[in-house]
């Protein structure tokens, strides 16, 4: 399959293919965006390469996806931008349902800190070597991960104390 890419984006894809041939699992386009699925164990190394060699200096976002599949259930997606070249690239890693874990990229982009914490909080995907991996939106003692597909739409009754929604009439 031939992809039509801008020159800077093509150079980045070619560089990844040459330097990390066995660690690039898939390259595809969807809705005019380019996605590169990489080996989970290589995310930090590939991130450093993209930042240092291809100027992807801006990590715009990190988000999780629950694919709800029997294998490689979860994905972590990194939204990278080369401000110099004005191009965007999405890196993806996949992990299993049981004890999902990915290396943190905070050593490459410090902006990953809170985004990785949010992915951990909502999906339960742990980020090894994260400087402060703790819940960011939910209470520390909350036993559930609200963005997993099996989480009930109305929540779990009694799992968290909710504020009173009835206005005081005094």
mmCIF file of C-alpha atoms in Angstrom:
data_model
loop_
_atom_site.group_PDB
_atom_site.id
_atom_site.type_symbol
_atom_site.label_atom_id
_atom_site.label_comp_id
_atom_site.label_asym_id
_atom_site.label_seq_id
_atom_site.Cartn_x
_atom_site.Cartn_y
_atom_site.Cartn_z
ATOM 1 C CA UNK A 1 0.000 0.000 0.000
ATOM 2 C CA UNK A 2 1.382 3.372 -1.007
ATOM 3 C CA UNK A 3 0.803 6.356 1.246
ATOM 4 C CA UNK A 4 0.725 9.909 -0.064
ATOM 5 C CA UNK A 5 2.663 11.885 2.541
ATOM 6 C CA UNK A 6 4.290 15.286 2.752
ATOM 7 C CA UNK A 7 8.061 15.245 2.337
ATOM 8 C CA UNK A 8 8.896 15.735 6.059
ATOM 9 C CA UNK A 9 6.402 13.056 7.067
ATOM 10 C CA UNK A 10 7.749 10.657 4.429
ATOM 11 C CA UNK A 11 11.300 11.240 5.708
ATOM 12 C CA UNK A 12 10.178 10.423 9.254
ATOM 13 C CA UNK A 13 8.420 7.216 8.136
ATOM 14 C CA UNK A 14 11.424 6.184 6.014
ATOM 15 C CA UNK A 15 13.777 6.923 8.920
ATOM 16 C CA UNK A 16 11.654 4.855 11.295
ATOM 17 C CA UNK A 17 11.554 1.984 8.799
ATOM 18 C CA UNK A 18 15.337 2.036 8.381
ATOM 19 C CA UNK A 19 16.223 2.473 12.057
ATOM 20 C CA UNK A 20 13.477 0.389 13.668
ATOM 21 C CA UNK A 21 12.382 -2.029 10.951
ATOM 22 C CA UNK A 22 11.428 -4.875 13.301
ATOM 23 C CA UNK A 23 9.749 -2.514 15.795
ATOM 24 C CA UNK A 24 7.336 -0.841 13.368
ATOM 25 C CA UNK A 25 4.210 -3.000 13.308
ATOM 26 C CA UNK A 26 2.014 -0.973 10.959
ATOM 27 C CA UNK A 27 1.825 2.360 9.142
ATOM 28 C CA UNK A 28 -1.507 3.602 7.832
ATOM 29 C CA UNK A 29 -3.554 6.682 7.103
ATOM 30 C CA UNK A 30 -7.035 7.432 8.329
ATOM 31 C CA UNK A 31 -8.963 10.695 7.961
ATOM 32 C CA UNK A 32 -5.858 12.393 6.514
ATOM 33 C CA UNK A 33 -3.779 11.494 9.581
ATOM 34 C CA UNK A 34 -0.781 9.165 9.636
ATOM 35 C CA UNK A 35 -0.555 6.446 12.293
ATOM 36 C CA UNK A 36 2.471 4.348 13.167
ATOM 37 C CA UNK A 37 1.898 1.325 15.405
ATOM 38 C CA UNK A 38 5.131 0.464 17.206
ATOM 39 C CA UNK A 39 6.370 -2.261 19.504
ATOM 40 C CA UNK A 40 5.411 -1.387 23.076
ATOM 41 C CA UNK A 41 8.917 -2.062 24.381
ATOM 42 C CA UNK A 42 10.400 0.524 21.981
ATOM 43 C CA UNK A 43 8.165 3.535 22.608
ATOM 44 C CA UNK A 44 10.788 5.591 24.469
ATOM 45 C CA UNK A 45 13.559 4.841 21.979
ATOM 46 C CA UNK A 46 11.323 5.652 18.985
ATOM 47 C CA UNK A 47 10.033 8.811 20.690
ATOM 48 C CA UNK A 48 13.593 10.052 21.285
ATOM 49 C CA UNK A 49 14.435 9.343 17.661
ATOM 50 C CA UNK A 50 11.413 11.273 16.352
ATOM 51 C CA UNK A 51 12.099 14.221 18.644
ATOM 52 C CA UNK A 52 15.832 14.451 18.005
ATOM 53 C CA UNK A 53 16.048 13.461 14.332
ATOM 54 C CA UNK A 54 12.734 14.669 12.903
ATOM 55 C CA UNK A 55 11.892 17.584 15.228
ATOM 56 C CA UNK A 56 8.673 16.220 16.737
ATOM 57 C CA UNK A 57 9.219 18.505 19.701
ATOM 58 C CA UNK A 58 5.561 19.011 20.632
ATOM 59 C CA UNK A 59 3.576 16.236 22.263
ATOM 60 C CA UNK A 60 0.040 17.589 21.880
ATOM 61 C CA UNK A 61 -1.775 14.745 23.612
ATOM 62 C CA UNK A 62 -1.643 11.214 24.937
ATOM 63 C CA UNK A 63 -4.867 9.250 25.087
ATOM 64 C CA UNK A 64 -6.072 5.719 25.655
ATOM 65 C CA UNK A 65 -8.389 3.517 23.648
ATOM 66 C CA UNK A 66 -10.235 0.444 24.879
ATOM 67 C CA UNK A 67 -10.484 -1.699 21.750
ATOM 68 C CA UNK A 68 -12.445 -4.313 23.757
ATOM 69 C CA UNK A 69 -10.690 -7.178 21.959
ATOM 70 C CA UNK A 70 -9.406 -10.460 23.319
ATOM 71 C CA UNK A 71 -5.805 -9.624 22.348
ATOM 72 C CA UNK A 72 -4.017 -6.326 22.788
ATOM 73 C CA UNK A 73 -7.137 -4.758 24.243
ATOM 74 C CA UNK A 74 -5.739 -1.294 24.986
ATOM 75 C CA UNK A 75 -3.961 1.296 22.873
ATOM 76 C CA UNK A 76 -2.027 4.353 23.963
ATOM 77 C CA UNK A 77 -1.847 7.017 21.261
ATOM 78 C CA UNK A 78 0.703 9.834 21.163
ATOM 79 C CA UNK A 79 -0.215 12.910 19.099
ATOM 80 C CA UNK A 80 3.116 14.360 17.917
ATOM 81 C CA UNK A 81 3.675 17.581 16.001
ATOM 82 C CA UNK A 82 6.767 18.869 14.260
ATOM 83 C CA UNK A 83 6.355 22.623 14.633
ATOM 84 C CA UNK A 84 9.304 23.194 12.307
ATOM 85 C CA UNK A 85 7.745 21.200 9.461
ATOM 86 C CA UNK A 86 4.084 21.714 10.341
ATOM 87 C CA UNK A 87 3.226 17.998 10.278
ATOM 88 C CA UNK A 88 1.446 15.668 12.688
ATOM 89 C CA UNK A 89 2.119 11.994 13.389
ATOM 90 C CA UNK A 90 0.290 9.610 15.695
ATOM 91 C CA UNK A 91 2.309 6.889 17.425
ATOM 92 C CA UNK A 92 0.379 3.937 18.831
ATOM 93 C CA UNK A 93 1.315 1.133 21.183
ATOM 94 C CA UNK A 94 -0.905 -1.753 22.212
ATOM 95 C CA UNK A 95 -1.009 -3.667 25.474
ATOM 96 C CA UNK A 96 -2.851 -6.612 26.920
ATOM 97 C CA UNK A 97 -5.875 -6.489 29.192
ATOM 98 C CA UNK A 98 -4.154 -8.148 32.138
ATOM 99 C CA UNK A 99 -1.870 -5.642 33.863
ATOM 100 C CA UNK A 100 -1.524 -3.229 30.928
ATOM 101 C CA UNK A 101 1.749 -1.303 31.097
ATOM 102 C CA UNK A 102 3.744 1.006 28.831
ATOM 103 C CA UNK A 103 7.003 2.874 29.446
ATOM 104 C CA UNK A 104 6.479 6.551 30.233
ATOM 105 C CA UNK A 105 7.696 9.093 27.677
ATOM 106 C CA UNK A 106 8.040 11.862 30.286
ATOM 107 C CA UNK A 107 11.818 11.624 29.860
ATOM 108 C CA UNK A 108 11.318 12.698 26.220
ATOM 109 C CA UNK A 109 8.412 15.159 26.602
ATOM 110 C CA UNK A 110 7.650 16.452 30.092
ATOM 111 C CA UNK A 111 4.165 17.352 28.831
ATOM 112 C CA UNK A 112 3.337 13.633 28.920
ATOM 113 C CA UNK A 113 3.129 13.778 32.719
ATOM 114 C CA UNK A 114 -0.512 14.700 33.275
ATOM 115 C CA UNK A 115 -1.761 13.046 30.083
ATOM 116 C CA UNK A 116 -0.259 9.702 31.121
ATOM 117 C CA UNK A 117 -1.760 10.123 34.572
ATOM 118 C CA UNK A 118 -5.175 10.661 32.992
ATOM 119 C CA UNK A 119 -4.813 7.529 30.829
ATOM 120 C CA UNK A 120 -3.827 5.587 33.946
ATOM 121 C CA UNK A 121 -6.762 7.025 35.902
ATOM 122 C CA UNK A 122 -9.396 6.352 33.247
ATOM 123 C CA UNK A 123 -8.146 3.053 31.714
ATOM 124 C CA UNK A 124 -5.813 1.528 34.327
ATOM 125 C CA UNK A 125 -2.828 1.467 31.966
ATOM 126 C CA UNK A 126 0.312 1.844 34.088
ATOM 127 C CA UNK A 127 3.286 3.889 32.870
ATOM 128 C CA UNK A 128 6.557 2.492 34.167
ATOM 129 C CA UNK A 129 9.229 5.043 35.100
ATOM 130 C CA UNK A 130 6.611 7.791 35.411
ATOM 131 C CA UNK A 131 7.752 10.386 37.975
ATOM 132 C CA UNK A 132 4.373 10.682 39.754
ATOM 133 C CA UNK A 133 1.895 8.039 38.602
ATOM 134 C CA UNK A 134 -1.231 8.556 40.674
ATOM 135 C CA UNK A 135 -4.840 9.288 39.944
ATOM 136 C CA UNK A 136 -5.557 12.752 38.625
ATOM 137 C CA UNK A 137 -9.367 12.904 38.305
ATOM 138 C CA UNK A 138 -10.733 10.112 40.488
ATOM 139 C CA UNK A 139 -10.083 9.565 44.218
ATOM 140 C CA UNK A 140 -6.988 7.495 45.031
ATOM 141 C CA UNK A 141 -9.095 4.755 46.624
ATOM 142 C CA UNK A 142 -11.448 4.413 43.614
ATOM 143 C CA UNK A 143 -11.206 0.786 42.454
ATOM 144 C CA UNK A 144 -12.508 1.232 38.905
ATOM 145 C CA UNK A 145 -11.455 2.719 35.573
ATOM 146 C CA UNK A 146 -14.368 4.727 34.119
ATOM 147 C CA UNK A 147 -13.401 4.682 30.422
ATOM 148 C CA UNK A 148 -13.116 0.923 30.154
ATOM 149 C CA UNK A 149 -15.953 -0.449 28.065
ATOM 150 C CA UNK A 150 -17.289 -2.705 30.826
ATOM 151 C CA UNK A 151 -17.771 0.230 33.202
ATOM 152 C CA UNK A 152 -21.537 0.873 33.614
ATOM 153 C CA UNK A 153 -22.832 4.035 31.932
ATOM 154 C CA UNK A 154 -24.479 5.198 35.138
ATOM 155 C CA UNK A 155 -21.468 4.338 37.264
ATOM 156 C CA UNK A 156 -21.297 1.911 40.148
ATOM 157 C CA UNK A 157 -23.769 2.841 42.893
ATOM 158 C CA UNK A 158 -22.055 3.613 46.168
ATOM 159 C CA UNK A 159 -18.544 3.505 44.706
ATOM 160 C CA UNK A 160 -18.003 7.222 45.189
ATOM 161 C CA UNK A 161 -19.759 9.799 47.312
ATOM 162 C CA UNK A 162 -21.554 12.267 45.092
ATOM 163 C CA UNK A 163 -22.395 15.848 46.049
ATOM 164 C CA UNK A 164 -25.975 16.649 46.906
ATOM 165 C CA UNK A 165 -27.728 17.811 43.743
ATOM 166 C CA UNK A 166 -30.793 19.138 45.535
ATOM 167 C CA UNK A 167 -30.555 22.875 46.224
ATOM 168 C CA UNK A 168 -31.032 24.079 49.741
ATOM 169 C CA UNK A 169 -34.446 25.708 50.164
ATOM 170 C CA UNK A 170 -33.796 27.472 53.458
#
